[in-house]
RNA sequence: GGAGAGGUGGCAGAGUGGUCGAAUGCGCCUGACUUGAAAUCAGGUGAACCGCAAGGUUCCGUGGGUUCAAAUCCCACCCUCUCCGCCA
């Protein structure tokens, strides 16, 4: 959520930064107008209340010293009733304005940092670096991961549609073991890097989704359990960030680093024709998520190190990838800066997103009221939140099945992963 | 699902109609003592909003109601805990 005070005090600067996401998409003028009305009402209301409080005290004093029937008391009571009547008109108006402002504010995205490249869409994203060109396979006949996976007997899509729908998968035998090994491998690495593992609820309430920014604008993207105001988590970012919602954290406890494995559930509304095959775009997938809660002055450098922690997994697995910095037009709703890690998928001949590392500044902290207090200092401040995948497990599996595919149709297991899987190669069931 | 208890400041926990934004303890800050720390003693210390300021307003789970006046009384709802039932 944007800071209303900042909008009020620097409207042109806020508008300019919103325009970087897309000219004409966001107009702060309606908010400013509502805010002016609300503050005018607030002034009037609080003056009335002040007089009302005064009357209350006076009546109390006089009743102690005199009779209840004294005319002075009657007059005061009458004035009290008059004020009450006036307030009963003002208060709902002001409440309504406040609610309108809140609703509007929740639909506004975060302001991009000045360092975020300006651009209209993903074509203007900026490639930061490439890693592992030497690991790009030379074999020109690499099968897409879903084909090799089915040949190896470790993936089954058809039967999964029977159980659920399209865009679901069942992993079998070595496939299921491979996924489990990847989860264990990624978590172990991130725990070693200093992240405290958590295993949060997978069903989460609306308030949590609102705090991280999925609601109200992106309700279509998540699965909902209607009877209970609970949703299937679309990413561990939501439950993990919300662990600290409505809390004031002592500054000396910062930074807080968490990693979490969860399944993620997404409706993928609006992507009907895209990536219909394979592990790339499923309604349910597994992910290791990294979440940081940090002091505002450190969030940029924490963002860089978060990215490195995600990259470290790809490097350990020797999977070729590149780092892309999202331009303002492609930046996620709550992010002020974001790096995507894209892994090389030989069958497609291109890089595909496998991790997204975002800095949210105080955007989520405001929505979720996550604050910190510095000992001895007055008041509280909003913390900064960051998160990134470390990594998406299904896509990692896809990348391994392709990049480690051998001409004979077997798939080598990356060295670093072998101890977790207990085997060096995936072979056809018959051989 | 049934029965009961409870939701108060960073935390614990008093408070049952007025001077209560709220005792007390812990924590934290400042000072004294100390080479330093600990212990002890004294003082201070909630959050949010409006206002240039003085100052004002709001907040005791949430929403309504009664009253000149509500943490306190009434109604509804939400949540947590305990016990019973069912169940992985």
Coordinates of C-alpha atoms (C1' of nucleotides) in Angstrom, one line a residue:
Chain A
X1 CA 0.0 0.0 0.0
X2 CA 1.2 3.5 -0.8
X3 CA 1.7 6.0 1.9
X4 CA -1.3 8.4 1.9
X5 CA 0.9 11.1 3.4
X6 CA 3.4 10.7 0.7
X7 CA 0.7 11.0 -2.0
X8 CA -0.7 14.1 -0.3
X9 CA 2.7 15.8 0.1
X10 CA 4.4 14.8 -3.2
X11 CA 1.5 14.1 -5.6
X12 CA 3.4 14.9 -8.8
X13 CA 6.3 12.7 -7.9
X14 CA 4.1 9.7 -6.9
X15 CA 2.1 10.1 -10.1
X16 CA 5.2 10.3 -12.2
X17 CA 6.5 7.1 -10.7
X18 CA 3.2 5.3 -11.2
X19 CA 3.3 6.4 -14.8
X20 CA 6.5 4.5 -15.3
X21 CA 4.4 1.3 -15.0
X22 CA 2.1 2.5 -17.7
X23 CA 0.9 6.0 -18.6
X24 CA -2.7 6.6 -17.8
X25 CA -3.2 3.4 -15.8
X26 CA -3.2 4.9 -12.3
X27 CA -4.6 8.3 -11.4
X28 CA -4.1 9.5 -7.9
X29 CA -6.4 12.5 -8.2
X30 CA -9.5 10.7 -6.9
X31 CA -7.6 9.7 -3.8
X32 CA -6.4 13.3 -3.2
X33 CA -10.0 14.5 -3.5
X34 CA -11.4 12.0 -1.1
X35 CA -8.5 12.7 1.3
X36 CA -9.3 16.4 1.3
X37 CA -12.9 15.7 2.1
X38 CA -12.1 13.2 4.8
X39 CA -9.7 15.5 6.6
X40 CA -12.2 18.4 6.6
X41 CA -14.7 16.1 8.2
X42 CA -12.2 14.8 10.6
X43 CA -11.4 18.3 11.8
X44 CA -15.1 19.1 12.3
X45 CA -15.8 15.8 14.0
X46 CA -12.9 16.0 16.4
X47 CA -13.9 19.5 17.5
X48 CA -17.4 18.2 18.3
X49 CA -16.0 15.3 20.1
X50 CA -13.8 17.5 22.2
X51 CA -16.8 19.5 23.3
X52 CA -18.7 16.3 24.0
X53 CA -15.9 15.0 26.2
X54 CA -15.8 18.3 28.0
X55 CA -19.6 18.1 28.7
X56 CA -19.2 14.6 30.0
X57 CA -16.6 15.6 32.5
X58 CA -18.6 18.7 33.6
X59 CA -21.8 16.7 34.2
X60 CA -19.9 14.1 36.2
X61 CA -18.4 16.8 38.4
X62 CA -21.7 18.6 39.0
X63 CA -23.6 15.4 39.7
X64 CA -21.2 14.6 42.4
X65 CA -21.7 18.0 44.1
X66 CA -25.3 18.7 43.4
X67 CA -28.7 17.3 42.5
X68 CA -29.5 15.5 39.3
X69 CA -32.3 17.9 38.6
X70 CA -30.2 21.0 38.5
X71 CA -31.0 23.1 35.4
X72 CA -27.4 23.5 34.6
X73 CA -27.0 19.8 34.3
X74 CA -30.2 19.6 32.1
X75 CA -28.7 22.2 29.8
X76 CA -25.5 20.4 29.5
X77 CA -27.2 17.1 28.8
X78 CA -29.2 18.7 26.1
X79 CA -26.1 20.1 24.5
X80 CA -24.6 16.6 24.8
X81 CA -27.6 15.1 23.0
X82 CA -27.3 17.8 20.3
X83 CA -23.7 16.9 19.7
X84 CA -24.5 13.3 19.6
X85 CA -27.1 14.0 16.9
X86 CA -24.6 16.0 14.8
X87 CA -21.9 13.3 15.2
X88 CA -24.3 10.6 14.1
X89 CA -24.5 12.4 10.8
X90 CA -20.8 13.2 10.4
X91 CA -19.3 9.9 11.6
X92 CA -20.8 7.6 8.9
X93 CA -19.8 10.1 6.2
X94 CA -16.2 10.2 7.4
X95 CA -16.1 6.4 7.8
X96 CA -17.4 6.0 4.3
X97 CA -14.7 8.3 2.9
X98 CA -12.0 6.4 4.8
X99 CA -13.3 3.1 3.4
X100 CA -13.3 4.5 -0.1
X101 CA -9.8 5.7 0.3
X102 CA -8.7 2.4 1.6
X103 CA -10.4 0.5 -1.2
X104 CA -8.7 2.7 -3.8
X105 CA -5.3 2.6 -2.1
X106 CA -5.4 -1.2 -2.1
X107 CA -5.7 -1.2 -5.9
X108 CA -2.5 0.9 -6.4
X109 CA 0.7 -0.9 -7.1
X110 CA 4.1 -0.1 -5.5
X111 CA 6.2 2.7 -6.8
X112 CA 9.2 1.4 -8.8
X113 CA 12.7 2.3 -7.4
X114 CA 14.6 4.7 -9.4
X115 CA 17.1 2.0 -10.3
X116 CA 14.4 -0.1 -11.9
X117 CA 14.7 0.2 -15.7
X118 CA 11.9 2.0 -17.4
X119 CA 10.0 0.1 -20.1
X120 CA 6.6 -0.9 -21.3
X121 CA 6.7 -4.7 -21.3
X122 CA 8.8 -7.8 -20.9
X123 CA 10.7 -7.0 -24.1
X124 CA 12.3 -4.1 -22.4
X125 CA 13.5 -6.2 -19.5
X126 CA 17.3 -5.9 -19.0
X127 CA 19.6 -8.9 -19.1
X128 CA 22.0 -8.5 -16.2
X129 CA 24.2 -11.5 -16.8
X130 CA 24.5 -15.1 -18.0
X131 CA 26.0 -18.0 -16.2
X132 CA 27.0 -21.5 -17.2
X133 CA 27.2 -21.2 -21.0
X134 CA 29.7 -24.0 -20.9
X135 CA 27.0 -26.3 -19.5
X136 CA 24.6 -25.8 -22.4
X137 CA 24.2 -29.2 -24.0
X138 CA 25.5 -29.7 -27.5
X139 CA 23.2 -32.6 -28.3
X140 CA 20.7 -31.2 -30.9
X141 CA 18.1 -33.9 -30.4
X142 CA 17.0 -33.2 -26.9
X143 CA 13.5 -34.3 -26.2
X144 CA 11.2 -31.9 -24.3
X145 CA 11.1 -32.9 -20.6
X146 CA 7.5 -34.2 -20.7
X147 CA 8.5 -36.6 -23.5
X148 CA 11.6 -37.9 -21.9
X149 CA 9.8 -38.0 -18.5
X150 CA 7.0 -40.1 -19.9
X151 CA 9.5 -42.4 -21.6
X152 CA 11.4 -42.8 -18.4
X153 CA 8.0 -43.6 -16.7
X154 CA 8.5 -40.9 -14.1
X155 CA 5.7 -38.4 -15.1
X156 CA 2.1 -39.0 -16.0
X157 CA -0.1 -36.2 -17.2
X158 CA -3.0 -38.2 -18.7
X159 CA -4.0 -40.0 -15.6
X160 CA -3.7 -36.8 -13.6
X161 CA -6.4 -35.2 -15.7
X162 CA -8.6 -38.1 -14.6
X163 CA -7.8 -37.4 -11.0
X164 CA -8.1 -33.6 -11.2
X165 CA -7.9 -31.7 -14.4
X166 CA -5.5 -30.7 -17.1
X167 CA -2.4 -28.9 -15.8
X168 CA -1.8 -31.4 -13.1
X169 CA 0.9 -34.0 -13.0
X170 CA 1.7 -37.2 -11.1
X171 CA 5.3 -38.1 -10.4
X172 CA 6.1 -41.8 -10.3
X173 CA 9.0 -43.8 -8.9
X174 CA 12.3 -42.0 -9.6
X175 CA 10.3 -38.9 -10.6
X176 CA 8.7 -38.6 -7.2
X177 CA 12.0 -39.3 -5.5
X178 CA 13.7 -36.7 -7.7
X179 CA 11.3 -34.1 -6.6
X180 CA 11.7 -35.0 -3.0
X181 CA 15.5 -34.9 -3.4
X182 CA 15.3 -31.5 -5.0
X183 CA 13.2 -30.2 -2.1
X184 CA 15.6 -31.6 0.4
X185 CA 18.6 -30.3 -1.5
X186 CA 17.3 -26.8 -1.9
X187 CA 16.1 -26.5 1.7
X188 CA 19.4 -27.8 3.1
X189 CA 21.3 -25.3 1.0
X190 CA 19.2 -22.3 2.1
X191 CA 19.3 -23.4 5.7
X192 CA 23.0 -23.4 5.4
X193 CA 22.9 -19.9 3.9
X194 CA 21.2 -18.7 7.1
X195 CA 17.5 -19.1 6.4
X196 CA 15.3 -20.5 9.2
X197 CA 13.0 -23.2 7.8
X198 CA 9.3 -22.9 8.4
X199 CA 6.4 -25.1 7.3
X200 CA 3.4 -22.8 7.2
X201 CA -0.3 -23.4 6.6
X202 CA -1.2 -24.1 3.0
X203 CA -4.7 -22.6 3.4
X204 CA -4.7 -18.9 4.1
X205 CA -7.3 -16.3 4.8
X206 CA -8.3 -13.2 2.8
X207 CA -6.5 -10.8 5.1
X208 CA -3.2 -12.5 4.4
X209 CA -3.6 -12.4 0.7
X210 CA -4.5 -8.7 1.0
X211 CA -1.4 -8.0 3.0
X212 CA 1.0 -9.4 0.4
X213 CA -1.0 -7.9 -2.5
X214 CA -2.8 -10.8 -4.2
X215 CA -6.1 -9.3 -3.1
X216 CA -8.2 -7.5 -4.0
X217 CA -6.9 -7.2 -7.6
X218 CA -5.9 -10.8 -8.4
X219 CA -8.6 -12.9 -6.8
X220 CA -9.0 -14.7 -10.1
X221 CA -5.5 -16.1 -9.8
X222 CA -6.2 -18.2 -6.7
X223 CA -8.3 -21.2 -5.7
X224 CA -10.8 -20.4 -3.0
X225 CA -12.6 -22.6 -0.5
X226 CA -15.7 -20.6 -0.4
X227 CA -17.4 -21.8 2.8
X228 CA -14.4 -20.9 4.9
X229 CA -12.8 -17.7 3.7
X230 CA -9.7 -19.7 3.0
X231 CA -7.6 -19.9 -0.2
X232 CA -5.0 -22.4 -1.4
X233 CA -1.7 -20.6 -1.1
X234 CA -0.4 -19.4 -4.5
X235 CA 3.1 -19.1 -3.0
X236 CA 4.7 -19.5 0.3
X237 CA 5.4 -15.8 0.2
X238 CA 1.9 -15.3 1.5
X239 CA 1.8 -17.4 4.6
X240 CA 5.4 -16.7 5.6
X241 CA 5.2 -13.0 5.2
X242 CA 1.9 -13.0 7.2
X243 CA 3.5 -14.8 10.1
X244 CA 4.5 -11.3 11.3
X245 CA 1.4 -9.4 10.3
X246 CA 0.2 -6.9 12.9
X247 CA 3.4 -7.3 14.9
X248 CA 6.0 -4.8 16.2
X249 CA 9.4 -6.5 16.0
X250 CA 12.3 -5.3 18.1
X251 CA 14.9 -3.9 15.7
X252 CA 17.6 -6.1 17.1
X253 CA 15.8 -9.2 15.8
X254 CA 16.2 -8.0 12.3
X255 CA 17.0 -9.2 9.8
X256 CA 14.7 -12.3 9.8
X257 CA 15.4 -14.9 7.1
X258 CA 13.0 -17.7 6.4
X259 CA 12.9 -20.5 3.9
X260 CA 9.8 -22.7 3.3
X261 CA 8.8 -25.5 1.1
X262 CA 5.1 -25.5 0.1
X263 CA 3.0 -26.6 -2.8
X264 CA 1.6 -23.6 -4.7
X265 CA -1.8 -23.4 -6.3
X266 CA -2.6 -21.1 -9.2
X267 CA -5.6 -20.9 -11.4
X268 CA -3.5 -19.6 -14.3
X269 CA -6.6 -17.7 -15.5
X270 CA -5.8 -16.1 -18.9
X271 CA -3.1 -18.4 -19.9
X272 CA -5.2 -21.1 -21.5
X273 CA -3.1 -21.6 -24.6
X274 CA 0.3 -21.2 -23.1
X275 CA 2.7 -24.0 -21.9
X276 CA -0.1 -26.5 -22.1
X277 CA 2.4 -29.4 -22.0
X278 CA 4.9 -30.3 -19.3
X279 CA 5.9 -29.1 -15.9
X280 CA 6.2 -25.4 -16.7
X281 CA 2.7 -24.1 -16.0
X282 CA 0.6 -26.3 -13.6
X283 CA -2.2 -25.6 -11.2
X284 CA -0.2 -27.2 -8.5
X285 CA 3.6 -27.1 -8.1
X286 CA 6.2 -27.2 -5.4
X287 CA 8.5 -24.3 -4.5
X288 CA 11.1 -23.4 -2.0
X289 CA 10.6 -19.8 -1.1
X290 CA 13.0 -17.4 0.6
X291 CA 11.5 -14.5 2.6
X292 CA 13.3 -11.7 4.3
X293 CA 12.2 -9.1 6.8
X294 CA 14.8 -6.3 7.0
X295 CA 15.6 -2.8 8.1
X296 CA 14.7 -0.3 5.4
X297 CA 18.2 1.0 4.9
X298 CA 19.4 -2.5 4.0
X299 CA 16.8 -3.7 1.7
X300 CA 18.7 -3.1 -1.6
X301 CA 21.7 -5.0 -0.5
X302 CA 19.5 -7.7 1.0
X303 CA 17.9 -8.0 -2.4
X304 CA 21.2 -8.6 -4.1
X305 CA 22.2 -11.3 -1.6
X306 CA 18.7 -12.9 -1.9
X307 CA 19.3 -13.2 -5.6
X308 CA 22.7 -14.8 -5.0
X309 CA 21.2 -17.3 -2.7
X310 CA 18.7 -18.3 -5.4
X311 CA 21.4 -18.4 -8.0
X312 CA 23.6 -20.6 -5.8
X313 CA 21.1 -23.4 -6.3
X314 CA 21.3 -23.2 -10.1
X315 CA 25.1 -23.0 -9.9
X316 CA 25.3 -26.0 -7.6
X317 CA 23.2 -28.0 -10.1
X318 CA 25.2 -26.6 -13.0
X319 CA 22.2 -25.4 -14.9
X320 CA 22.8 -22.6 -17.3
X321 CA 20.7 -19.5 -16.6
X322 CA 20.5 -15.8 -17.0
X323 CA 19.5 -13.0 -14.7
X324 CA 17.0 -10.5 -16.0
X325 CA 15.9 -7.3 -14.3
X326 CA 12.3 -6.5 -14.9
X327 CA 11.4 -3.1 -16.3
X328 CA 8.7 -0.9 -14.8
X329 CA 6.1 -2.2 -17.3
X330 CA 6.6 -5.8 -16.3
X331 CA 7.2 -5.3 -12.6
X332 CA 4.9 -7.2 -10.2
X333 CA 2.2 -5.4 -8.4
X334 CA 3.8 -5.1 -5.0
X335 CA 7.5 -5.0 -6.1
X336 CA 9.7 -1.9 -6.4
X337 CA 12.5 -3.9 -8.0
X338 CA 12.7 -7.4 -9.3
X339 CA 15.2 -9.9 -10.8
X340 CA 14.0 -13.0 -12.6
X341 CA 16.3 -16.0 -12.9
X342 CA 15.7 -17.8 -16.2
X343 CA 17.0 -21.3 -16.7
X344 CA 18.0 -22.7 -20.1
X345 CA 15.5 -25.1 -21.6
X346 CA 17.2 -26.8 -24.6
X347 CA 14.0 -28.2 -26.1
X348 CA 12.5 -24.7 -26.3
X349 CA 15.8 -23.1 -27.2
X350 CA 15.2 -20.4 -24.7
X351 CA 15.5 -19.3 -21.1
X352 CA 12.4 -19.7 -18.8
X353 CA 11.7 -18.2 -15.5
X354 CA 12.6 -20.4 -12.6
X355 CA 12.9 -17.8 -9.8
X356 CA 11.6 -14.3 -9.2
X357 CA 13.4 -12.2 -6.5
X358 CA 11.5 -9.1 -5.5
X359 CA 12.1 -6.2 -3.2
X360 CA 8.7 -4.9 -1.8
X361 CA 10.1 -2.0 0.2
X362 CA 7.5 -1.2 2.8
X363 CA 4.5 -2.0 0.5
X364 CA 3.6 -5.3 2.1
X365 CA 4.5 -4.1 5.5
X366 CA 2.0 -1.3 5.3
X367 CA -0.8 -3.5 4.1
X368 CA 0.0 -6.1 6.8
X369 CA 1.1 -3.6 9.5
X370 CA 4.5 -5.2 10.0
X371 CA 6.6 -2.8 11.9
X372 CA 9.8 -2.6 14.0
X373 CA 10.8 -0.6 16.9
X374 CA 14.3 0.7 17.7
X375 CA 15.0 0.6 21.4
X376 CA 15.1 4.1 22.8
X377 CA 13.5 5.6 19.6
X378 CA 10.0 6.9 19.7
X379 CA 7.5 5.3 17.4
X380 CA 7.7 2.5 15.0
X381 CA 8.7 2.1 11.3
X382 CA 7.5 -0.3 8.6
X383 CA 10.0 -3.0 7.8
X384 CA 10.9 -4.0 4.3
X385 CA 10.0 -7.4 2.9
X386 CA 11.7 -9.3 0.2
X387 CA 11.2 -12.7 -1.3
X388 CA 12.3 -15.0 -4.0
X389 CA 12.0 -18.6 -5.2
X390 CA 14.9 -20.8 -4.3
X391 CA 13.7 -22.4 -6.6
X392 CA 10.6 -23.6 -8.3
X393 CA 10.9 -27.4 -8.0
X394 CA 9.0 -28.5 -11.1
X395 CA 10.8 -26.2 -13.4
X396 CA 14.1 -27.3 -11.9
X397 CA 13.1 -30.8 -12.6
X398 CA 12.2 -29.9 -16.2
X399 CA 15.6 -28.2 -16.6
X400 CA 17.5 -31.2 -15.3
X401 CA 15.5 -33.6 -17.6
X402 CA 16.5 -31.6 -20.6
X403 CA 20.0 -30.2 -19.8
X404 CA 21.2 -33.5 -18.4
X405 CA 19.6 -35.6 -21.1
X406 CA 22.1 -38.0 -22.8
X407 CA 22.0 -39.1 -26.5
X408 CA 21.0 -42.6 -25.3
X409 CA 17.9 -41.3 -23.7
X410 CA 19.1 -41.5 -20.2
X411 CA 19.3 -38.6 -17.8
X412 CA 22.3 -37.9 -15.6
X413 CA 21.7 -36.6 -12.1
X414 CA 23.7 -33.5 -11.2
X415 CA 26.6 -34.3 -9.0
X416 CA 25.4 -32.2 -6.1
X417 CA 22.0 -33.9 -6.2
X418 CA 23.3 -37.5 -6.3
X419 CA 23.7 -37.8 -2.5
X420 CA 20.1 -36.7 -2.0
X421 CA 18.7 -39.1 -4.7
X422 CA 21.0 -42.0 -4.1
X423 CA 21.5 -42.6 -7.8
X424 CA 23.6 -41.2 -10.7
X425 CA 21.3 -41.6 -13.7
X426 CA 17.7 -42.1 -14.7
X427 CA 17.2 -45.0 -17.1
X428 CA 14.2 -46.5 -18.9
X429 CA 12.2 -48.9 -16.8
X430 CA 12.9 -51.8 -19.2
X431 CA 16.7 -51.4 -19.5
Chain B
rG1 C1' -20.4 -31.0 16.5
rG2 C1' -21.6 -30.3 22.4
rA3 C1' -20.1 -27.7 27.1
rG4 C1' -17.2 -24.1 29.5
rA5 C1' -13.5 -20.0 29.9
rG6 C1' -11.3 -15.9 27.7
rG7 C1' -9.8 -11.9 24.0
rU8 C1' -6.8 -5.1 27.6
rG9 C1' -0.2 -1.5 26.1
rG10 C1' 6.5 -4.9 23.3
rC11 C1' 5.1 -9.2 26.8
rA12 C1' 2.5 -10.9 31.3
rG13 C1' -1.7 -9.2 33.9
rA14 C1' -5.3 -5.8 37.1
rG15 C1' -9.5 -3.0 36.2
rU16 C1' -17.2 -4.0 36.2
rG17 C1' -20.4 3.4 34.4
rG18 C1' -17.2 9.4 35.2
rU19 C1' -10.7 12.2 36.9
rC20 C1' -8.9 5.2 33.1
rG21 C1' -5.0 5.5 27.7
rA22 C1' -5.7 2.4 31.7
rA23 C1' -2.6 -0.4 38.3
rU24 C1' 1.4 -3.7 38.9
rG25 C1' 5.4 -6.8 37.1
rC26 C1' 8.8 -7.8 33.1
rG27 C1' 11.3 -5.5 29.1
rC28 C1' 13.3 -0.9 27.2
rC29 C1' 15.5 4.3 27.9
rU30 C1' 18.0 8.1 31.1
rG31 C1' 20.7 9.1 35.5
rA32 C1' 23.2 7.5 40.3
rC33 C1' 26.6 3.8 42.4
rU34 C1' 30.8 0.7 39.7
rU35 C1' 37.4 0.4 36.5
rG36 C1' 33.4 -2.0 33.3
rA37 C1' 29.3 -5.2 33.7
rA38 C1' 25.7 -7.4 36.9
rA39 C1' 22.8 -6.2 41.1
rU40 C1' 20.5 -2.0 43.5
rC41 C1' 18.1 2.9 43.6
rA42 C1' 15.6 7.3 41.2
rG43 C1' 13.0 9.1 37.0
rG44 C1' 11.0 8.0 32.2
rU45 C1' 8.6 4.7 28.5
rG46 C1' 1.8 2.4 24.2
rA47 C1' 0.0 3.1 19.0
rA48 C1' -2.4 5.7 15.0
rC49 C1' -4.5 10.1 12.9
rC50 C1' -5.3 15.7 12.4
rG51 C1' -2.6 20.3 13.2
rC52 C1' 2.9 25.2 11.5
rA53 C1' 2.2 25.0 16.6
rA54 C1' -0.4 25.1 21.0
rG55 C1' -3.2 21.3 21.2
rG56 C1' -7.0 17.8 19.7
rU57 C1' -9.2 13.1 18.3
rU58 C1' -9.3 7.8 18.1
rC59 C1' -7.9 2.9 19.8
rC60 C1' -9.2 -2.2 25.7
rG61 C1' -11.2 -8.8 19.6
rU62 C1' -15.0 -6.7 15.5
rG63 C1' -19.7 -4.3 14.5
rG64 C1' -24.1 -2.2 16.5
rG65 C1' -27.0 -0.3 20.9
rU66 C1' -28.1 2.2 25.9
rU67 C1' -26.1 6.9 28.4
rC68 C1' -24.5 13.7 29.2
rA69 C1' -20.5 9.8 29.9
rA70 C1' -18.7 2.8 28.2
rA71 C1' -12.6 -1.3 28.8
rU72 C1' -16.8 -1.6 32.2
rC73 C1' -24.0 -2.4 30.8
rC74 C1' -27.0 -4.8 26.4
rC75 C1' -27.2 -7.4 21.4
rA76 C1' -24.8 -9.8 17.2
rC77 C1' -20.5 -11.7 15.1
rC78 C1' -15.2 -13.3 14.9
rC79 C1' -11.1 -15.6 17.1
rU80 C1' -8.3 -18.3 20.9
rC81 C1' -8.0 -21.8 24.9
rU82 C1' -9.8 -26.2 28.0
rC83 C1' -13.0 -30.5 28.3
rC84 C1' -16.2 -34.1 25.6
rG85 C1' -17.4 -36.5 20.8
rC86 C1' -15.5 -37.7 15.9
rC87 C1' -11.1 -38.3 13.1
rA88 C1' -5.4 -38.4 10.2

